[in-house]
Coordinates of C-alpha atoms and ligand atoms in Angstrom, one line a residue:
X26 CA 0.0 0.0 0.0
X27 CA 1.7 3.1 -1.0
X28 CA 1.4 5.5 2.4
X29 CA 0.6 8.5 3.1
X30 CA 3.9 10.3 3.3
X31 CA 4.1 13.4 6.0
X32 CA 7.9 13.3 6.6
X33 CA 9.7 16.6 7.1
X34 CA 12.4 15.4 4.8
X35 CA 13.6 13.6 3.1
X36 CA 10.2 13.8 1.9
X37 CA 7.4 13.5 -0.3
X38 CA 7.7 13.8 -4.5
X39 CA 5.2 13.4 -7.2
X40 CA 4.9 9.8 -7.7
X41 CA 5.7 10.7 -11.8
X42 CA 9.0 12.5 -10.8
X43 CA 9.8 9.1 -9.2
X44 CA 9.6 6.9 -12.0
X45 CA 11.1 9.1 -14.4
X46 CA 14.0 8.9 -12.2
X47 CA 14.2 5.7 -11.5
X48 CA 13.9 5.0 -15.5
X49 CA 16.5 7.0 -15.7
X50 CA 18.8 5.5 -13.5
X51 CA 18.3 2.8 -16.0
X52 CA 18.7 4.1 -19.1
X53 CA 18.6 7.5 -19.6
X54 CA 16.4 8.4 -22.9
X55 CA 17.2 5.1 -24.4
X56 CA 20.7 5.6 -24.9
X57 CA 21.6 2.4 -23.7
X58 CA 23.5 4.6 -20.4
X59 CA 22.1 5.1 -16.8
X60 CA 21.9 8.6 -16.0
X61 CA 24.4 8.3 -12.9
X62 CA 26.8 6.7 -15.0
X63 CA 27.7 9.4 -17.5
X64 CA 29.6 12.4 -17.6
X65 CA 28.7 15.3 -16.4
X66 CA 30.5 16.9 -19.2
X67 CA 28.4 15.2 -21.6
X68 CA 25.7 17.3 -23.5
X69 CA 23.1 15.2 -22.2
X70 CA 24.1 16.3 -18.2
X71 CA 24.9 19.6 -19.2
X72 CA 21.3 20.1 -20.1
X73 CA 19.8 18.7 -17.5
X74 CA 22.1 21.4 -15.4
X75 CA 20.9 24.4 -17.9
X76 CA 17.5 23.2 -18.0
X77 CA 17.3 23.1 -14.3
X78 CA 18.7 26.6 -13.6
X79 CA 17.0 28.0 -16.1
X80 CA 13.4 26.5 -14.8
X81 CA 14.1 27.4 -10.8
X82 CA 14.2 31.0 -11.8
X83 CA 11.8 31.1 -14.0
X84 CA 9.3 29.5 -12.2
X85 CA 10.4 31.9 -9.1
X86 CA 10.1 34.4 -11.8
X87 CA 13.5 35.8 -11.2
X88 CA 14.4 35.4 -15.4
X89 CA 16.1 38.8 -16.6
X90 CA 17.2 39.9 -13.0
X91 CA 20.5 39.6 -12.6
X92 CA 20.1 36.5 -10.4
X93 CA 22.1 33.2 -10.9
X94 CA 20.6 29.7 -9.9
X95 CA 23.3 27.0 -8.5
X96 CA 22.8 23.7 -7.5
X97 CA 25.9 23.0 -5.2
X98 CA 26.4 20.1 -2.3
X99 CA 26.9 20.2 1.4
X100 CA 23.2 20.7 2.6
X101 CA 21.5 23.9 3.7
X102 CA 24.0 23.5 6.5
X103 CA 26.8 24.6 4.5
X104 CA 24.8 27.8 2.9
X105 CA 25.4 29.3 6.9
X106 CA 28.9 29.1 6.3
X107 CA 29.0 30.1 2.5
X108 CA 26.7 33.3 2.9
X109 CA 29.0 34.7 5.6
X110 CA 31.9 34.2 3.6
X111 CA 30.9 35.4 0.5
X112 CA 29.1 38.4 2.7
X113 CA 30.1 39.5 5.5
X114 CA 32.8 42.1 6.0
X115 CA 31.9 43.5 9.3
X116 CA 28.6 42.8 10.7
X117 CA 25.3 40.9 9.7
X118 CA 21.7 40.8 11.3
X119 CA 20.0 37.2 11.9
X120 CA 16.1 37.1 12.7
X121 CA 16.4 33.7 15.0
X122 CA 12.7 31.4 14.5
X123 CA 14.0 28.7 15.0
X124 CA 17.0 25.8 15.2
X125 CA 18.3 26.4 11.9
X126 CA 18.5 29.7 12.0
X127 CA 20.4 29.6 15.3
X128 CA 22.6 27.6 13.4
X129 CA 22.9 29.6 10.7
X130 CA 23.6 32.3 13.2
X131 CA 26.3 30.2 15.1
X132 CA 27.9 29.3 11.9
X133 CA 28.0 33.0 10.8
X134 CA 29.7 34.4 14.0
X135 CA 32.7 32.2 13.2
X136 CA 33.5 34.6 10.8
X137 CA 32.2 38.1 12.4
X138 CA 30.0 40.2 14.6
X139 CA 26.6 39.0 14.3
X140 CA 23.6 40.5 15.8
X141 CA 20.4 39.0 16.5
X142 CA 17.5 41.6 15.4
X143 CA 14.9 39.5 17.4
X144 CA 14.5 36.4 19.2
X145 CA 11.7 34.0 19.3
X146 CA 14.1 31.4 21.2
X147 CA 12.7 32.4 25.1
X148 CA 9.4 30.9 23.9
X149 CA 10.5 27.3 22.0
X150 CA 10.1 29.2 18.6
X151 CA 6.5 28.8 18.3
X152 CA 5.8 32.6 16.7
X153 CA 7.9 34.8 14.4
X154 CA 9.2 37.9 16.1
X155 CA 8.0 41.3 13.9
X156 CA 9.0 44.8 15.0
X157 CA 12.4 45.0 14.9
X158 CA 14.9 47.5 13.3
X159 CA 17.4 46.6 10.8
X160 CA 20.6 48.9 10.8
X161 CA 21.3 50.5 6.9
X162 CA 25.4 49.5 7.7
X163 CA 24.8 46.0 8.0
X164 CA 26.2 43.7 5.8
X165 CA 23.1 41.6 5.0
X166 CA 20.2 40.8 6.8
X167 CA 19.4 36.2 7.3
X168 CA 16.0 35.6 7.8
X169 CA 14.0 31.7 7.7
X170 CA 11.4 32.2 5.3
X171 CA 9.5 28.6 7.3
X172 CA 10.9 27.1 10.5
X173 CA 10.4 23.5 9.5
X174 CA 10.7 22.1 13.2
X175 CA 8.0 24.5 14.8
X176 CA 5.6 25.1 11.9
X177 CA 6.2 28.5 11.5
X178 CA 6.5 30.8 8.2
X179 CA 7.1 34.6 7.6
X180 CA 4.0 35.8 6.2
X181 CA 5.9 38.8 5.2
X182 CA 9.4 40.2 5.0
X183 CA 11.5 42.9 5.9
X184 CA 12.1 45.7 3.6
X185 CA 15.8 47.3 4.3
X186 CA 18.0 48.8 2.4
X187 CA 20.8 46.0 3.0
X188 CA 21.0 42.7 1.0
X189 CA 18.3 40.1 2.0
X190 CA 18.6 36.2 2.3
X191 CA 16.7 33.7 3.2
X192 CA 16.8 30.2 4.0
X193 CA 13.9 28.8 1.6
X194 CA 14.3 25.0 2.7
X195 CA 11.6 23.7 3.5
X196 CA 8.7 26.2 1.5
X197 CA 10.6 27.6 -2.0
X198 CA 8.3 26.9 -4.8
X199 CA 5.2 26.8 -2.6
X200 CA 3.3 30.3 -2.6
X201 CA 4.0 33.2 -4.6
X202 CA 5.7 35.7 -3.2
X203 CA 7.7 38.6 -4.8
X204 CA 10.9 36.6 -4.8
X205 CA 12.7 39.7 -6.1
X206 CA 13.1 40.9 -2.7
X207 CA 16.1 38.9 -1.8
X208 CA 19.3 38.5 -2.8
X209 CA 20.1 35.3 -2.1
X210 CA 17.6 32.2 -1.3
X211 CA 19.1 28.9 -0.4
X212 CA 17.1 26.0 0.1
X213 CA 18.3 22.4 0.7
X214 CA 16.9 20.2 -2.4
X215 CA 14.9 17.4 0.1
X216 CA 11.5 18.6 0.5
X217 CA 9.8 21.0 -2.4
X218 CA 12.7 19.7 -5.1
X219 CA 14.1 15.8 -5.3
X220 CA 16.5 14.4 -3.0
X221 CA 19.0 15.3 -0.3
X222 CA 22.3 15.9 -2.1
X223 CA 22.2 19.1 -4.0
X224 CA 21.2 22.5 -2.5
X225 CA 19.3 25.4 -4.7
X226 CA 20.9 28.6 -4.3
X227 CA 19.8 31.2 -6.3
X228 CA 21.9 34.9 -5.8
X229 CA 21.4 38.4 -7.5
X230 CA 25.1 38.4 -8.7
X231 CA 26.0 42.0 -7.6
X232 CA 25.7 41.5 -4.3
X233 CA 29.0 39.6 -4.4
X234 CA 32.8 40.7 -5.0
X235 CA 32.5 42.8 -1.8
X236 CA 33.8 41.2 1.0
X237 CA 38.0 41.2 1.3
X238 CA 38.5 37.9 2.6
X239 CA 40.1 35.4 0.0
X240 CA 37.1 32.4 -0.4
X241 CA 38.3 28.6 -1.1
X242 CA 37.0 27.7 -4.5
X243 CA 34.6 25.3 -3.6
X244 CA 33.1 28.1 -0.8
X245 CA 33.0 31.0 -3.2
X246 CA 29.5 31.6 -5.0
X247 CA 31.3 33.9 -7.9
X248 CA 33.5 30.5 -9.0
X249 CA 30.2 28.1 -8.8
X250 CA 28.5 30.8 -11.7
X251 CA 31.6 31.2 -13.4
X252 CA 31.8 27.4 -14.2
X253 CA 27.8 27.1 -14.9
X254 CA 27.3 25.6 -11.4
X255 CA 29.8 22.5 -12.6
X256 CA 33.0 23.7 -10.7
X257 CA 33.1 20.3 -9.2
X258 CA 31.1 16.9 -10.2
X259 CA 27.7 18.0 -9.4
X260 CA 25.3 15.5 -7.5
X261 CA 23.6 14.4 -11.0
X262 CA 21.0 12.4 -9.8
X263 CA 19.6 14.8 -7.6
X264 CA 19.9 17.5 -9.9
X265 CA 18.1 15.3 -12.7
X266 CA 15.6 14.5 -10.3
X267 CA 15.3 18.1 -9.0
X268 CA 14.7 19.2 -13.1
X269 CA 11.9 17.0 -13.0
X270 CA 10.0 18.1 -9.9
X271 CA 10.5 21.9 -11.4
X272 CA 9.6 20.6 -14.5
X273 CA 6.1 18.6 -12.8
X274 CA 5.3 22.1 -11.0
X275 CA 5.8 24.0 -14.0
X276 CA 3.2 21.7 -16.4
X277 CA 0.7 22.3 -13.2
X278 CA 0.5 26.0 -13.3
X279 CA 4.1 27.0 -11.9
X280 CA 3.7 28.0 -8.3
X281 CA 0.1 29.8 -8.2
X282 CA -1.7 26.6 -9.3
X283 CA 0.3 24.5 -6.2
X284 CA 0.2 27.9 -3.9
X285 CA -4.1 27.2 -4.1
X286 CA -3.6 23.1 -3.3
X287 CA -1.1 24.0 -0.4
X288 CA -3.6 26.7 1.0
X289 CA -6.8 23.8 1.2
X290 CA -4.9 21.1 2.4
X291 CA -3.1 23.8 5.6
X292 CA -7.1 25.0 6.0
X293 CA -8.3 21.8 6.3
X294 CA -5.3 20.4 8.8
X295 CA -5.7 23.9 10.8
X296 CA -9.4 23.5 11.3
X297 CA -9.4 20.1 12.5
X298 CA -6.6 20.5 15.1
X299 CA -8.9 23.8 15.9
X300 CA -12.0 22.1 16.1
X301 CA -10.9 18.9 17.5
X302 CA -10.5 19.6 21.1
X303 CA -8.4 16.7 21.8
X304 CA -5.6 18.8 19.4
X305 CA -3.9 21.8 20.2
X306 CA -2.1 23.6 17.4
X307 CA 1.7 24.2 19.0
X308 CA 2.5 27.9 16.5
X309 CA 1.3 31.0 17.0
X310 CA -2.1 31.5 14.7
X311 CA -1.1 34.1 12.6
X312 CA 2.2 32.8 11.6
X313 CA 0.9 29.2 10.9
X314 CA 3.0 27.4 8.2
X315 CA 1.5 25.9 5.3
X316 CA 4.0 23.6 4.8
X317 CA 4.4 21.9 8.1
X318 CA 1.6 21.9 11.3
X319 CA 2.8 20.9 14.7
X320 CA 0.1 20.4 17.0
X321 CA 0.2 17.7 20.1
X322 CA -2.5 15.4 21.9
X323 CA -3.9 16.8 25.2
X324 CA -4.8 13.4 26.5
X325 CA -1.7 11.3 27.0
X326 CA -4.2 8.1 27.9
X327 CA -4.5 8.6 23.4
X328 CA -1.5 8.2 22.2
X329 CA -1.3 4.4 22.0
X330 CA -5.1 4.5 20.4
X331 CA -3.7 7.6 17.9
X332 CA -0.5 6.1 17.1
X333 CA -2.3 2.5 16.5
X334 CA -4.9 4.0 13.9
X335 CA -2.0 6.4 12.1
X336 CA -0.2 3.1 11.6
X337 CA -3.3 1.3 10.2
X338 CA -4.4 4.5 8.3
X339 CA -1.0 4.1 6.1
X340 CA 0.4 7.5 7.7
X341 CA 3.8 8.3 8.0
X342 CA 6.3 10.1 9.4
X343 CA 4.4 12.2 11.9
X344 CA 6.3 12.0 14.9
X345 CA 7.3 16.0 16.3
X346 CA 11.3 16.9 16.1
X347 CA 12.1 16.1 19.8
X348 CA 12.3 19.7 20.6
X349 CA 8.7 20.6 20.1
X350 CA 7.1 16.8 20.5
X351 CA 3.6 15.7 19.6
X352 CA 3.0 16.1 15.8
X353 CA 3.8 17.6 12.6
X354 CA 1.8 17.1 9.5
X355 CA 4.6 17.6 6.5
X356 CA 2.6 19.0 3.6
X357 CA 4.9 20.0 0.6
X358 CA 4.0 20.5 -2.8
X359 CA 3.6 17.1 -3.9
X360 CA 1.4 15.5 -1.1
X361 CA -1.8 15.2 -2.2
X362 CA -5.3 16.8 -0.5
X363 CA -6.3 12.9 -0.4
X364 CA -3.4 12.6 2.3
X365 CA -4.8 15.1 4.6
X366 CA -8.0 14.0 4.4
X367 CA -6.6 10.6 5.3
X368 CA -5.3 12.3 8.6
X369 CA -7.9 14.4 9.8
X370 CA -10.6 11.9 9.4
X371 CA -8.8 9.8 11.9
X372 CA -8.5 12.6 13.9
X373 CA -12.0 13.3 14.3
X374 CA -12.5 9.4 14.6
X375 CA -10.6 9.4 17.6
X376 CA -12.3 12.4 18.9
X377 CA -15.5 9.9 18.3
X378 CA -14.4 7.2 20.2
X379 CA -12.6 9.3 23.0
Ligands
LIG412 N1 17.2 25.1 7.1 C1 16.0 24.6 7.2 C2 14.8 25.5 7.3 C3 15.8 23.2 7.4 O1 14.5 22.7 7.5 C4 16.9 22.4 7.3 C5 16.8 20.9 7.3 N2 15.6 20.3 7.6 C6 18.2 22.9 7.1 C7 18.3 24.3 7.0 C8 19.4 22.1 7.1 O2 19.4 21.4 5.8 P1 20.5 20.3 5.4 O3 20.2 19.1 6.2 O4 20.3 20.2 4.0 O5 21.8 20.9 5.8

């Protein structure tokens, strides 16, 4: 029985995207060769690299705008590092939601000052902090567009007059905002895209140059674009397979069309953990994510019974990262409203039998 898959990623991809990967690892196109097992100098890889590139900023409708689109290796985790040293001179401001942007933050004051604009940490993370100032001398400002582990997502963004990024893992592609606002997004490729093992960064390419620092080769943003994002052996797999999720979004509508599916299946998860009152929601209301819902069980004397009908329900990967517990409903692009309503209709069956 293929399950319903809410896993906070590795995650979820359209079940298409699979097999075309998986035929590919084969025997790519019928030439007789498995995708994985050419070069990535060959014309064939080289377009898949193109393609891709070309496809993540058009469907983020960044085309025309000075902006560059990498796929690089090393995880979001390595982005922390690589912004600050392609970045900061002097000082930088960090909005901190949530784990990974404390990481991000701890990573970054390796390098230099760092200061925190505002803190959600005092109160586990579970709203997004909004009046705050943002010095005009600061080298860039690092926000978390979605804090995958506590369900929370800007609903807005700063405007400053200092280069923006944002750490886009776990909701680039999913609503449509004015991606133009930032200078950088990085998002790791294992939840909206394909796999683990390549890393979208996308950069407006004259924010860079300025820092005096010298930058290792493999750590310097300006040498990825100058070598078309193939300074090194790229992870070819997952950039193939990331070409075919853009590729799946784009035939759908681009990222209106999902931003509509992703809104009903978050109202419907919301409204049960509202209206169920064995649920409680675990993020502030107003800066609810649509990608990922934590929420936990009041009555402890459930779980068993809960955790017994998930299992027979086909649902997966539900569990809460440890540092929230209870629950949290994964709902990328790709899962389907069918999935939710798997979930919430044994919700409200357990509110029945409770
Ligand atoms: N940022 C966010 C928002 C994440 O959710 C994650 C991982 N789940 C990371 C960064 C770290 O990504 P990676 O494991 O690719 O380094």
């Amino acid at each position: 029985m293929k399950k319903h898959n809410f896993s906070a990623g590795p995650s979820i991809l359209p079940q298409e995207v699979l097999l075309k990967a998986s035929q590919a690892v084969v025997d790519y196109n019928n030439s007789g060769l498995s995708l994985i097992e050419i070069s990535h100098r060959s014309k064939d890889f080289v377009d898949i690299m193109e393609n891709a590139r070309a496809l993540a900023l058009e469907l983020l409708g960044l085309e025309g705008k000075g902006y560059k689109a990498l796929f690089l290796q090393g995880g979001a985790s390595t982005q922390f590092l690589m912004v600050a040293l392609n970045l900061l001179e002097k000082r930088a401001g960090y909005l901190n939601t949530g784990t990974w942007a404390d990481k991000a933050i701890k990573e970054a004051a390796i390098y230099d000052d760092i200061y925190e604009v505002a803190s959600s940490k005092s109160a586990n993370y579970n709203y997004i902090p909004k009046a705050y100032d943002v010095p005009s001398n600061y080298d860039y400002l690092h926000v978390t567009s979605n804090n995958t582990i506590f369900g929370t997502q800007m609903k807005s963004f700063p405007k400053c007059d200092i280069p923006l990024v944002c750490d886009m893992s776990s909701d680039i592609f999913s609503r449509s905002i004015d991606y133009s606002q930032f200078d950088l997004i990085y998002a790791g490729a294992q939840k909206n895209l394909g796999p683990a093992g390549t890393t979208l960064v996308v950069v407006k390419e004259d924010i860079l140059g300025k820092v005096s620092r010298k930058i290792p080769s493999m750590m310097n943003y300006k040498m990825h674009i100058d070598k078309g994002s193939m300074f090194n052996t790229p992870p070819v797999f997952a950039v193939y397979t990331s070409m075919l999720t853009l590729e799946w979004l784009k035939q759908l509508g681009g990222i209106k069309a999902i931003e509509k599916e992703n809104e009903k299946k978050a109202s419907l998860m919301y409204s049960e953990i509202d209206l169920n009152p064995l649920f409680k929601g675990f993020a502030a209301k107003e800066d609810r994510s649509l990608m990922n819902a934590t929420f936990t069980l009041e009555n402890d004397n459930l779980k068993e019974t809960f955790e017994t009908m998930l299992k027979e329900g086909g649902i997966n990967g539900l569990n809460g990262h440890r540092s929230v517990g209870g629950y949290r409903a994964s709902m990328y692009n790709a899962m389907p409203l069918d999935s939710v309503k798997a979930l919430v209709e044994i919700m409200s069956e357990l509110e029945s039998k409770a």
